[in-house]
Coordinates of C-alpha atoms and ligand atoms in Angstrom, one line a residue:
M1 CA -7.2 5.0 45.2
A2 CA -4.7 7.2 47.0
E3 CA -6.7 10.3 45.7
V4 CA -9.3 11.7 48.5
K5 CA -11.9 14.0 47.5
D6 CA -12.0 17.0 49.6
K7 CA -15.6 18.2 49.0
T8 CA -15.0 21.7 50.7
D9 CA -12.5 22.5 47.9
Q10 CA -14.7 23.1 45.1
I11 CA -13.7 25.7 43.1
E12 CA -16.2 26.2 40.4
Q13 CA -19.0 24.8 38.4
G14 CA -19.5 26.0 35.1
N15 CA -20.7 25.8 31.7
I16 CA -18.6 25.3 28.6
S17 CA -19.4 27.7 26.1
V18 CA -20.6 26.3 22.9
H19 CA -21.2 27.2 19.5
T20 CA -22.5 24.0 18.0
E21 CA -25.5 23.2 20.0
N22 CA -25.6 19.7 21.1
I23 CA -22.2 18.6 20.5
F24 CA -21.9 15.3 22.3
P25 CA -25.0 13.5 20.8
I26 CA -23.4 14.3 17.6
I27 CA -19.9 13.1 18.3
K28 CA -21.1 10.0 19.8
K29 CA -23.5 9.0 17.0
S30 CA -21.0 10.3 14.0
L31 CA -18.4 8.0 14.4
Y32 CA -20.2 4.4 15.5
S33 CA -18.3 2.4 13.7
D34 CA -14.9 4.1 14.8
H35 CA -15.7 4.3 18.7
E36 CA -12.8 2.6 19.7
I37 CA -10.1 5.6 18.4
F38 CA -11.0 7.1 22.0
L39 CA -8.4 5.2 23.3
R40 CA -6.0 6.1 20.8
E41 CA -6.7 9.7 21.5
L42 CA -6.2 9.2 25.2
V43 CA -3.0 7.4 25.4
S44 CA -1.4 9.5 22.7
N45 CA -2.6 12.2 25.2
A46 CA -1.1 10.8 28.1
V47 CA 2.4 10.0 26.1
D48 CA 2.4 13.5 24.8
A49 CA 2.3 14.8 28.2
T50 CA 5.0 12.3 29.1
K51 CA 7.3 13.4 26.7
K52 CA 6.6 17.1 28.0
I53 CA 8.1 16.0 31.0
H54 CA 11.1 14.4 29.8
H55 CA 11.9 17.4 27.6
L56 CA 11.4 19.7 30.7
A57 CA 14.0 17.5 32.7
S58 CA 16.3 17.7 29.5
I59 CA 16.4 21.3 29.5
G60 CA 17.0 21.5 33.4
K61 CA 13.6 23.1 33.8
Y62 CA 12.2 20.3 35.9
K63 CA 14.6 19.2 38.5
D64 CA 12.6 16.1 40.2
E65 CA 12.9 12.7 39.8
I66 CA 10.9 11.9 36.7
G67 CA 10.0 8.2 38.1
D68 CA 8.5 5.7 35.9
S69 CA 7.0 6.8 32.7
K70 CA 4.7 3.9 32.3
I71 CA 1.1 4.8 31.3
V72 CA -1.4 2.5 32.7
V73 CA -4.6 1.2 31.0
E74 CA -7.0 -0.6 33.5
I75 CA -10.7 -1.6 33.1
D76 CA -13.0 -2.1 35.9
K77 CA -15.9 -4.2 35.3
E78 CA -17.4 -3.8 38.6
S79 CA -17.8 -0.2 38.5
K80 CA -17.7 0.0 34.8
T81 CA -15.0 2.3 34.4
I82 CA -12.0 2.8 32.1
T83 CA -8.8 4.6 33.2
I84 CA -5.9 5.9 31.7
K85 CA -3.2 6.9 33.9
D86 CA 0.1 8.7 33.1
S87 CA 2.7 10.5 34.8
G88 CA 3.3 13.5 32.4
I89 CA 3.5 17.1 33.3
G90 CA -0.1 17.2 34.7
L91 CA -2.5 20.2 34.5
D92 CA -3.4 22.7 37.1
A93 CA -6.9 24.3 37.5
E94 CA -5.9 27.1 35.1
E95 CA -4.6 25.0 32.3
V96 CA -7.8 22.8 32.9
R97 CA -9.9 25.8 32.1
K98 CA -7.8 26.6 28.8
Y99 CA -6.7 23.2 27.5
I100 CA -9.6 20.9 28.5
N101 CA -12.4 23.3 28.6
Q102 CA -11.4 25.7 25.7
V103 CA -8.9 23.9 23.6
A104 CA -9.9 20.4 23.7
F105 CA -13.5 21.8 23.2
S106 CA -13.0 24.0 20.6
G107 CA -11.1 21.0 18.7
A108 CA -14.3 18.6 19.1
E109 CA -16.4 21.6 17.8
E110 CA -14.4 22.0 14.7
F111 CA -14.4 18.3 14.2
V112 CA -18.5 18.3 14.2
K113 CA -18.7 21.1 11.8
K114 CA -16.0 19.2 9.6
F115 CA -18.3 16.2 10.3
K116 CA -21.2 18.1 8.9
N117 CA -19.5 19.1 5.7
V118 CA -18.0 15.7 4.5
K119 CA -19.5 13.8 1.6
S120 CA -18.7 10.4 2.9
R121 CA -18.1 9.1 6.2
D122 CA -15.1 7.5 5.4
E123 CA -13.1 10.3 4.4
I124 CA -12.6 10.9 8.1
I125 CA -13.2 7.6 9.8
G126 CA -9.6 6.7 11.6
Q127 CA -8.1 9.8 10.2
F128 CA -9.2 12.7 12.5
G129 CA -8.1 13.0 15.8
L130 CA -11.0 13.9 18.0
G131 CA -9.0 14.7 20.8
F132 CA -9.8 14.4 24.4
Y133 CA -13.7 14.7 24.1
S134 CA -13.8 11.6 22.1
A135 CA -14.0 10.3 25.6
F136 CA -17.8 10.8 25.1
M137 CA -18.0 8.4 22.5
V138 CA -18.2 5.7 25.0
A139 CA -18.7 7.5 28.1
D140 CA -21.6 9.2 29.7
K141 CA -19.4 10.9 32.4
V142 CA -15.7 11.7 32.0
E143 CA -13.3 12.6 35.4
L144 CA -10.0 14.3 35.4
I145 CA -7.7 14.1 38.2
S146 CA -4.1 15.6 37.7
K147 CA -1.5 17.3 39.3
S148 CA 0.8 19.5 37.3
Y149 CA 4.5 18.9 37.6
K150 CA 5.0 23.0 38.8
K151 CA 5.8 23.8 42.3
N152 CA 3.0 24.5 44.8
Q153 CA -0.2 23.6 42.6
K154 CA -2.9 21.6 43.7
G155 CA -4.4 18.6 42.2
V156 CA -7.6 19.2 40.5
R157 CA -10.4 17.4 39.6
W158 CA -12.6 17.9 37.0
T159 CA -15.7 16.0 35.8
C160 CA -18.4 16.3 32.9
D161 CA -21.4 14.1 32.3
G162 CA -21.4 14.7 28.6
S163 CA -23.6 18.0 28.9
T164 CA -22.1 21.2 28.7
S165 CA -21.6 22.0 32.5
Y166 CA -18.5 20.8 34.3
T167 CA -17.0 20.9 37.9
L168 CA -13.9 21.9 38.9
E169 CA -12.4 21.2 42.4
N170 CA -9.2 20.8 44.2
Y171 CA -8.0 17.3 44.7
K172 CA -5.7 15.9 46.9
R173 CA -3.0 14.0 45.3
K174 CA 0.8 13.5 45.6
E175 CA 2.1 12.1 42.4
R176 CA 2.5 14.1 39.5
G177 CA 0.5 13.1 36.1
T178 CA -3.4 12.7 34.8
T179 CA -5.6 10.0 35.4
I180 CA -8.8 10.1 33.2
I181 CA -11.6 7.8 34.3
L182 CA -14.4 7.2 32.1
H183 CA -17.7 5.9 33.1
V184 CA -18.5 3.9 30.4
A185 CA -22.3 4.4 28.9
E186 CA -24.4 1.5 28.7
D187 CA -24.2 1.1 24.8
S188 CA -20.7 1.2 25.0
E189 CA -20.0 -1.8 27.2
E190 CA -18.0 -3.9 24.9
F191 CA -15.2 -1.6 25.9
L192 CA -15.2 -3.3 29.5
E193 CA -13.7 -6.5 27.5
S194 CA -10.4 -7.1 28.0
A195 CA -9.9 -8.8 24.6
R196 CA -11.4 -5.5 23.0
I197 CA -9.1 -3.3 25.2
R198 CA -5.9 -5.3 24.3
G199 CA -6.9 -5.5 20.2
I200 CA -7.4 -1.8 20.3
L201 CA -3.8 -1.1 22.1
D202 CA -2.7 -3.5 20.0
K203 CA -3.7 -1.7 16.5
Y204 CA -2.7 1.7 17.6
C205 CA -0.5 1.7 20.7
K206 CA 1.9 -1.0 19.5
F207 CA 4.7 1.4 18.9
L208 CA 4.3 4.1 20.9
P209 CA 7.4 5.7 22.8
Y210 CA 6.5 4.9 26.0
E211 CA 5.7 1.8 28.1
I212 CA 1.6 1.0 27.8
E213 CA 0.8 -1.1 30.7
F214 CA -2.7 -3.3 30.1
E215 CA -3.4 -5.8 32.7
E216 CA -0.1 -5.9 34.0
K217 CA 1.5 -6.5 30.8
V218 CA 3.6 -4.2 28.4
I219 CA 1.9 -4.0 25.1
N220 CA 4.3 -2.2 23.1
K221 CA 7.8 -1.7 21.8
T222 CA 8.9 1.8 22.9
L223 CA 11.8 1.5 19.9
P224 CA 10.4 0.5 17.0
L225 CA 12.5 -0.6 14.4
W226 CA 11.8 2.0 12.0
K227 CA 13.0 4.6 14.6
K228 CA 16.4 3.0 15.0
S229 CA 19.5 3.8 13.0
Q230 CA 19.6 1.6 10.0
A231 CA 23.6 0.7 10.8
E232 CA 22.4 -1.0 13.7
I233 CA 19.8 -3.3 12.7
T234 CA 20.7 -6.6 11.1
D235 CA 18.7 -8.4 8.1
E236 CA 17.2 -10.6 10.4
E237 CA 15.8 -8.1 12.7
Y238 CA 14.0 -6.4 9.3
L239 CA 12.5 -9.7 8.5
E240 CA 11.5 -10.6 12.2
F241 CA 10.0 -6.7 12.3
F242 CA 8.1 -7.7 8.6
K243 CA 6.7 -10.8 10.3
E244 CA 5.4 -8.7 13.5
L245 CA 3.4 -6.5 10.7
Y246 CA 2.3 -9.1 8.5
P247 CA 2.5 -12.3 9.9
F248 CA 0.7 -14.1 6.7
S249 CA 3.0 -12.3 4.3
E250 CA 5.3 -14.1 2.0
E251 CA 9.0 -12.9 3.0
P252 CA 9.9 -9.5 1.2
L253 CA 12.3 -9.3 -1.7
F254 CA 14.1 -6.3 0.0
W255 CA 13.6 -3.1 1.9
I256 CA 14.1 0.7 2.5
H257 CA 14.6 2.4 5.5
L258 CA 13.4 5.7 5.4
N259 CA 14.7 8.7 7.3
V260 CA 14.7 12.1 6.5
D261 CA 14.0 15.5 8.5
Y262 CA 14.2 18.4 5.9
P263 CA 11.8 19.9 4.4
F264 CA 9.4 17.7 6.0
D265 CA 10.1 14.8 9.2
L266 CA 9.3 11.1 8.2
T267 CA 10.9 7.7 9.0
G268 CA 9.9 4.3 8.2
I269 CA 10.4 1.3 6.6
L270 CA 9.3 0.4 3.0
F271 CA 9.3 -3.7 2.2
F272 CA 9.4 -4.8 -1.2
P273 CA 6.9 -7.8 -1.7
K274 CA 6.9 -10.5 -4.6
L275 CA 4.4 -9.1 -6.9
R276 CA 3.6 -11.9 -9.2
K277 CA -0.3 -11.6 -9.1
E278 CA -0.1 -8.1 -10.5
M279 CA -3.8 -7.7 -10.2
E280 CA -4.2 -8.9 -6.6
V281 CA -6.0 -6.8 -4.1
R282 CA -3.4 -6.1 -1.4
K283 CA -4.4 -6.3 2.4
D284 CA -1.3 -6.1 3.8
R285 CA -0.8 -2.5 3.1
I286 CA 1.4 0.6 4.2
Q287 CA 0.8 1.4 7.7
L288 CA 0.6 5.4 8.4
Y289 CA 1.8 6.3 11.7
S290 CA 2.3 10.0 13.2
R291 CA 4.7 10.0 16.0
Q292 CA 4.7 6.3 16.3
V293 CA 0.7 6.1 16.6
F294 CA -0.8 4.3 14.0
I295 CA -3.4 6.1 12.0
T296 CA -4.6 4.3 8.8
D297 CA -3.7 1.6 6.5
N298 CA -5.8 3.1 3.5
L299 CA -3.3 5.1 1.8
E300 CA -5.2 5.3 -1.2
D301 CA -5.2 9.2 -2.6
I302 CA -2.1 9.6 -0.3
V303 CA 0.5 8.2 -2.2
P304 CA 0.3 7.1 -5.8
E305 CA -1.2 3.3 -6.6
Y306 CA 2.1 1.8 -7.4
L307 CA 3.9 2.9 -4.2
G308 CA 0.4 1.7 -2.4
L309 CA 1.8 -2.0 -3.8
L310 CA 4.9 -1.8 -1.2
Q311 CA 4.3 -2.7 2.4
G312 CA 5.6 -1.6 5.9
V313 CA 5.8 1.6 7.7
I314 CA 5.8 5.3 7.2
D315 CA 5.9 7.5 10.0
S316 CA 5.5 11.5 9.5
P317 CA 4.0 14.1 11.8
N318 CA 3.5 16.4 8.7
I319 CA 0.5 14.5 7.0
P320 CA -2.5 16.4 7.8
L321 CA -4.7 13.9 8.8
N322 CA -7.7 16.0 10.1
V323 CA -8.4 16.8 6.5
S324 CA -10.8 15.0 3.8
R325 CA -9.0 12.6 1.6
S326 CA -9.6 15.0 -1.8
F327 CA -7.8 17.7 0.3
L328 CA -4.8 15.3 0.7
Q329 CA -4.1 14.8 -3.2
T330 CA -2.9 18.3 -3.5
D331 CA -1.5 19.2 -0.2
A332 CA 2.1 20.1 -0.9
N333 CA 3.6 18.0 1.9
V334 CA 1.8 15.0 0.6
R335 CA 3.2 15.5 -2.8
K336 CA 6.6 15.8 -1.2
I337 CA 6.5 12.9 0.6
S338 CA 4.9 10.9 -2.3
N339 CA 7.5 12.4 -4.7
Y340 CA 10.5 11.5 -1.9
I341 CA 9.4 7.9 -1.3
S342 CA 9.2 7.6 -5.2
K343 CA 12.9 8.6 -5.4
K344 CA 14.2 6.5 -2.8
V345 CA 12.6 3.5 -4.2
A346 CA 13.9 4.0 -7.6
E347 CA 17.5 5.0 -6.3
K348 CA 17.4 1.3 -4.3
L349 CA 16.1 -0.4 -7.4
K350 CA 18.9 0.9 -9.5
E351 CA 21.6 0.3 -6.6
L352 CA 20.4 -3.2 -6.6
F353 CA 20.5 -3.3 -10.4
K354 CA 24.4 -2.0 -10.3
E355 CA 25.2 -4.2 -7.3
D356 CA 24.6 -7.3 -8.8
R357 CA 23.1 -7.6 -12.3
E358 CA 22.5 -11.0 -12.2
K359 CA 20.5 -11.4 -9.1
F360 CA 18.7 -8.5 -10.1
S361 CA 17.7 -10.1 -13.2
E362 CA 16.5 -13.2 -11.4
K363 CA 14.3 -11.2 -9.1
W364 CA 12.7 -9.5 -12.3
A365 CA 9.4 -11.6 -12.3
D366 CA 8.7 -10.3 -8.9
I367 CA 9.4 -6.6 -9.5
E368 CA 8.5 -6.1 -12.9
V369 CA 5.1 -5.2 -12.2
F370 CA 5.7 -2.9 -9.9
I371 CA 8.3 -0.8 -11.8
K372 CA 6.3 -1.1 -15.1
Y373 CA 3.1 0.2 -13.0
G374 CA 5.2 3.4 -11.7
M375 CA 6.8 3.8 -15.1
I376 CA 3.2 3.7 -16.8
S377 CA 1.6 6.2 -14.0
D378 CA 4.4 8.6 -13.0
D379 CA 7.1 10.4 -15.5
K380 CA 9.4 11.1 -12.7
F381 CA 9.2 7.7 -11.8
Y382 CA 10.3 6.4 -15.1
E383 CA 13.2 8.8 -15.9
R384 CA 14.7 7.8 -12.5
V385 CA 14.3 4.0 -12.9
E386 CA 14.7 3.8 -16.6
D387 CA 18.3 2.7 -16.5
A388 CA 17.3 -0.5 -14.1
C389 CA 14.1 -1.6 -16.7
L390 CA 14.8 -4.5 -18.4
L391 CA 13.7 -6.0 -21.6
R392 CA 13.4 -9.9 -21.6
N393 CA 13.7 -11.6 -25.1
V394 CA 12.4 -15.2 -25.9
K395 CA 15.9 -16.5 -25.0
D396 CA 15.6 -15.6 -21.7
E397 CA 18.1 -12.9 -22.3
F398 CA 18.0 -9.4 -20.8
Y399 CA 18.7 -6.1 -21.7
T400 CA 18.5 -2.6 -20.3
I401 CA 16.7 -0.6 -22.6
Q402 CA 19.5 1.5 -23.8
E403 CA 21.3 -1.9 -24.5
Y404 CA 18.3 -3.2 -26.7
K405 CA 17.9 -0.4 -28.5
E406 CA 21.5 -0.7 -29.7
K407 CA 21.4 -4.5 -30.3
I408 CA 18.6 -4.3 -32.9
R409 CA 19.3 -1.2 -34.4
E410 CA 20.9 -2.1 -37.5
N411 CA 18.3 -5.3 -38.2
Q412 CA 15.1 -4.0 -37.2
T413 CA 15.1 -0.4 -38.9
D414 CA 12.3 -0.3 -41.5
K415 CA 12.8 1.7 -44.5
D416 CA 11.2 5.0 -43.1
E417 CA 13.8 4.6 -40.2
N418 CA 11.8 3.6 -37.7
L419 CA 12.8 1.0 -35.2
V420 CA 10.7 -1.9 -35.1
I421 CA 10.3 -3.6 -31.9
L422 CA 8.8 -7.3 -31.9
Y423 CA 7.5 -9.0 -29.1
A424 CA 5.6 -12.0 -28.3
S425 CA 2.8 -12.5 -25.9
D426 CA 2.9 -16.2 -25.8
K427 CA 5.9 -18.1 -26.7
D428 CA 4.4 -21.5 -27.6
S429 CA 1.3 -20.2 -29.4
Q430 CA 3.5 -17.6 -31.4
N431 CA 6.3 -20.1 -31.9
S432 CA 6.1 -20.4 -35.3
F433 CA 6.0 -16.6 -35.9
I434 CA 9.0 -16.2 -33.5
R435 CA 11.0 -18.9 -35.8
S436 CA 10.2 -17.0 -39.0
A437 CA 11.6 -13.8 -37.0
E438 CA 14.8 -15.3 -35.7
K439 CA 15.4 -16.8 -39.1
K440 CA 15.4 -13.1 -40.2
G441 CA 18.0 -12.5 -37.6
Y442 CA 15.5 -10.7 -35.5
D443 CA 14.8 -10.5 -32.1
V444 CA 11.7 -10.8 -30.3
L445 CA 10.9 -9.8 -26.6
V446 CA 8.3 -11.3 -24.2
M447 CA 5.4 -9.3 -23.2
N448 CA 3.0 -11.2 -21.7
S449 CA 1.4 -10.0 -18.8
L450 CA -1.7 -7.4 -18.6
I451 CA 0.5 -4.9 -17.6
D452 CA 2.4 -5.3 -20.8
A453 CA 0.0 -4.0 -22.9
H454 CA -0.2 -0.8 -21.3
F455 CA 3.5 -0.7 -20.7
L456 CA 4.4 -1.0 -24.3
T457 CA 2.1 1.7 -25.1
T458 CA 4.2 4.1 -22.4
L459 CA 7.3 3.2 -24.2
E460 CA 5.9 3.8 -27.7
R461 CA 4.6 7.1 -26.6
K462 CA 8.1 7.9 -24.8
W463 CA 10.2 6.7 -27.5
E464 CA 10.5 8.4 -31.0
K465 CA 10.5 6.5 -34.0
T466 CA 9.9 3.3 -33.0
S467 CA 6.8 1.2 -32.7
W468 CA 5.9 -2.1 -31.2
K469 CA 4.8 -5.1 -33.1
R470 CA 3.5 -8.3 -32.0
V471 CA 5.3 -11.2 -34.2
D472 CA 1.8 -12.5 -35.5
S473 CA 0.7 -9.4 -36.7
E474 CA 2.0 -9.4 -40.1
S475 CA 3.8 -11.4 -42.4
I476 CA 7.1 -11.4 -41.7
D477 CA 8.4 -8.8 -44.9
K478 CA 5.5 -6.6 -43.6
L479 CA 6.6 -6.5 -40.0
I480 CA 9.3 -4.8 -40.6
P481 CA 9.3 -3.3 -44.2
K482 CA 12.5 -3.0 -46.3
D483 CA 13.0 -2.4 -49.5
E484 CA 13.7 -5.9 -50.8
T485 CA 10.4 -7.7 -51.8
S486 CA 10.0 -11.5 -52.4
V487 CA 8.6 -12.4 -55.9
S488 CA 5.3 -14.1 -56.3
T489 CA 5.5 -16.9 -59.2
L490 CA 1.9 -16.8 -59.7
T491 CA 0.1 -14.8 -62.3
E492 CA -2.6 -12.5 -61.3
E493 CA -5.3 -14.6 -62.4
Q494 CA -4.0 -17.7 -60.6
E495 CA -3.7 -15.2 -57.2
K496 CA -7.3 -14.3 -57.5
D497 CA -8.1 -18.2 -57.9
I498 CA -6.1 -19.0 -55.0
I499 CA -7.6 -16.0 -52.8
G500 CA -11.3 -17.3 -54.1
I501 CA -10.3 -20.9 -52.9
Y502 CA -9.5 -19.8 -49.4
K503 CA -12.4 -17.3 -49.2
E504 CA -14.5 -20.5 -49.5
L505 CA -13.1 -21.9 -46.4
A506 CA -12.1 -18.8 -44.0
G507 CA -14.6 -17.3 -41.7
E508 CA -17.0 -14.6 -42.4
N509 CA -15.0 -11.7 -41.0
D510 CA -11.5 -12.9 -42.3
V511 CA -9.5 -11.2 -44.6
V512 CA -7.7 -13.1 -47.4
R513 CA -4.9 -12.0 -48.9
A514 CA -2.4 -13.4 -51.3
E515 CA 1.6 -12.8 -50.6
A516 CA 5.0 -13.4 -51.7
L517 CA 6.2 -14.3 -48.3
G518 CA 9.3 -16.5 -49.5
Q519 CA 10.0 -20.1 -49.8
E520 CA 10.8 -20.6 -46.7
E521 CA 7.8 -19.7 -45.0
L522 CA 4.6 -21.8 -44.5
P523 CA 2.3 -22.0 -47.6
V524 CA -0.4 -20.6 -45.7
V525 CA -0.1 -18.1 -42.6
I526 CA -2.3 -16.4 -40.4
I527 CA -1.7 -13.1 -38.9
R528 CA -3.4 -11.1 -36.3
P529 CA -3.4 -7.5 -37.4
E530 CA -1.9 -5.1 -34.6
F531 CA -4.5 -2.0 -34.5
F532 CA -7.3 -4.4 -34.4
R533 CA -6.0 -6.5 -31.6
R534 CA -5.3 -3.7 -29.4
M535 CA -8.3 -2.1 -30.0
R536 CA -10.1 -5.4 -29.2
E537 CA -8.0 -6.0 -26.1
Q538 CA -8.7 -2.3 -24.8
A539 CA -12.3 -2.8 -25.2
M540 CA -11.9 -6.0 -23.3
L541 CA -10.1 -4.1 -20.8
G542 CA -12.5 -1.6 -20.2
G543 CA -15.1 -4.1 -19.9
M544 CA -16.7 -3.0 -23.2
P545 CA -18.6 -5.5 -25.4
N546 CA -16.0 -6.9 -28.2
D547 CA -17.3 -5.4 -31.5
F548 CA -14.3 -6.0 -33.3
G549 CA -14.4 -9.7 -33.6
D550 CA -11.4 -11.8 -33.5
Q551 CA -10.2 -10.9 -36.7
I552 CA -7.8 -12.8 -38.5
N553 CA -5.9 -12.5 -41.7
V554 CA -4.9 -15.5 -44.0
L555 CA -2.2 -14.9 -46.0
V556 CA -1.7 -17.3 -48.8
N557 CA 2.0 -17.8 -49.5
T558 CA 2.3 -17.3 -53.5
S559 CA 6.1 -18.0 -53.5
H560 CA 6.0 -21.2 -51.7
P561 CA 5.8 -24.4 -54.5
L562 CA 2.3 -25.3 -52.9
A563 CA 0.4 -22.3 -54.2
E564 CA 0.9 -24.0 -57.9
G565 CA 0.7 -27.4 -56.4
L566 CA -2.8 -26.3 -55.3
L567 CA -4.1 -24.9 -58.4
N568 CA -2.8 -27.7 -60.1
K569 CA -5.7 -29.7 -58.6
E570 CA -9.4 -29.6 -58.8
G571 CA -12.6 -30.3 -57.2
D572 CA -12.7 -32.1 -53.9
A573 CA -8.7 -32.7 -54.1
R574 CA -8.3 -29.0 -54.2
R575 CA -10.7 -28.3 -51.4
E576 CA -9.3 -31.2 -49.1
M577 CA -5.5 -29.7 -49.8
A578 CA -6.2 -26.1 -48.8
G579 CA -8.5 -27.1 -46.0
Q580 CA -5.6 -29.0 -44.5
L581 CA -3.1 -25.9 -45.6
L582 CA -5.6 -23.5 -43.7
S583 CA -6.0 -26.2 -40.7
L584 CA -2.0 -26.2 -40.1
A585 CA -1.6 -22.4 -40.1
K586 CA -4.4 -22.3 -37.4
L587 CA -3.0 -25.0 -35.8
S588 CA 0.4 -23.3 -35.3
Q589 CA -1.2 -20.3 -34.1
G590 CA -3.4 -22.2 -31.5
L591 CA -6.7 -21.4 -33.2
L592 CA -7.5 -25.1 -34.0
T593 CA -9.5 -26.4 -31.3
G594 CA -12.3 -28.5 -30.6
E595 CA -14.4 -30.6 -33.1
A596 CA -12.1 -29.0 -36.1
L597 CA -9.0 -30.2 -34.4
T598 CA -10.7 -33.6 -34.2
N599 CA -11.8 -33.4 -38.0
F600 CA -8.3 -32.1 -38.7
V601 CA -6.1 -35.1 -37.3
E602 CA -8.7 -38.1 -38.6
Q603 CA -8.4 -36.1 -42.3
S604 CA -4.7 -36.3 -42.0
V605 CA -4.7 -40.0 -40.8
E606 CA -6.8 -40.5 -44.1
M607 CA -4.7 -38.7 -46.1
I608 CA -1.7 -40.8 -45.1
S609 CA -3.6 -43.9 -45.6
K610 CA -4.3 -43.1 -49.3
N611 CA -0.8 -42.4 -50.1
Ligands
ADP1 P1 -4.7 17.9 21.4 O1 -3.9 16.8 21.9 O2 -5.0 17.6 19.8 O3 -4.3 19.3 21.7 P2 -6.9 17.3 23.2 O4 -8.3 17.4 22.8 O5 -6.6 15.8 23.0 O6 -6.0 18.1 21.7 O7 -6.1 17.9 24.4 C1 -6.2 19.2 24.6 C2 -5.3 19.7 25.3 O8 -5.4 19.1 26.9 C3 -3.7 19.1 25.2 O9 -3.2 19.8 24.4 C4 -3.2 19.3 26.1 O10 -2.3 20.5 26.6 C5 -4.2 19.1 27.4 N1 -3.9 17.5 28.0 C6 -5.0 16.4 27.4 N2 -4.7 15.4 28.0 C7 -3.4 15.5 29.0 C8 -3.1 14.8 29.8 N3 -3.1 13.3 29.9 N4 -1.8 15.3 30.3 C9 -1.8 16.7 30.6 N5 -2.3 17.8 29.1 C10 -3.3 17.0 28.5

């Protein structure tokens, strides 16, 4: 090293004033799994010092050559040291006393106090910048050698062995800047491995604004994409950047470049992933940076859960990181930032919808989970995005909410002026009901995902005088009750008889009703009442036991000619025919399986052979 120690030049030996006893052992133990952040902290300090000298030069307060601003990280296995060198503003003796002995130390002290108060260690891991003293998480002795940019200032050397005493001496050093030498403690020798250091630098320092060199290679991109002007970036560059962040992720659908400086400072790029599997736990999450330093990718409680489905980078110095997560939820800046992101995302979605509706509809399957999740959980987002929210019917036609209401208003308003929205959760198994509805001129939406169940309750709550009914929840006449009624051709006595016949065949919990459904309907129809079905679904979602049973209602269509036909038969023939009709109803609902299905097929063949 060029620096030569001049032993005669000792300034002082002293004690750092401490209010918390034994702060170092606490620092060391407290964040065991997170020791690696020492490097983030020291490199960030080096970057800050470099920024400062550039700033001074830019305002004419520093007139000398700035020179190379590279920050160099080195490891030396022999001497067991890690060195971080910068050419920043440097420190003079006075500043070492002030910033290292006092400021840095009070920061560390505060940290320890906070740490003692948090309930869960996770609350601060990876979030809190412990600052300069995090060096003591891995080192049992730290040297700081520095020369200030100020004229006529001597170089200084400060050392501290992790106790509260330090030495400060003059030190011959020509070049401006600071060198930190960590004498790595025995239990931290993993940090002398080059792969380990490279890994840490790659995680936290990949986008720092000045070059970081390790083993003769620059490890970072000093101008990350989100800091560039949007107009200068091509689509390929956005996709390339995405690949760099998430090498194993599928290509995103689109992205939003964020850039705001008032009332808070935020830049970033959010990518919109394909979200087909709604319940997928996302590994490739949004990364949070503060002035290009990686902080965390655990944004739980920082942004609402639906925004957490996005990917990309948010960079903001305004997010307070040195507080607990529960505090973040109520922090005004954090709320404003969430709100801003939600607004930008909604704007982007609307823009895409307006620009090319057809393309938007094609992408719908990939984005609906996000939109619906957002609309369910955030009223503001609901309002913002409502116009771009699409409803898809069984014919694969897309409508906006407004268009859809208009489309069905005339035909699907019931006698009490309620708008009834019909939907199918499974186009195949509910096919016969869809067909009945279509015969009446009704439209049927597809609501087939887990999130749809919640989404439609949100819509029901938001829209006045509307109700949502699954096509198989009632007989077609009762789905949308109107004043017209079909006439039963049976007497009351006959209706009782026919109910009796089916009661014997139906399950214990099943309800059997006689109803005039109209000649064009099947002789027996099975429905699943909306209320019970939703209760059951909700219980299942909540992981509760299914106490409601799978209740089905058997509707015997008294206006079908086969109703009388059945009553004209007796004994086995009657039972056989009713059984066959009930099986057909079950079959069309997808409820006939296993042995019951096999029996039904065999019986049918037998019956056909008899005729
Ligand atoms: P913080 O950076 O949050 O202020 P630190 O404990 O990391 O807290 O550092 C305390 C102070 O020491 C800094 O504010 C800065 O003034 C000074 N300092 C630390 N590292 C350097 C460095 N490499 N060059 C110049 N000054 C530094």
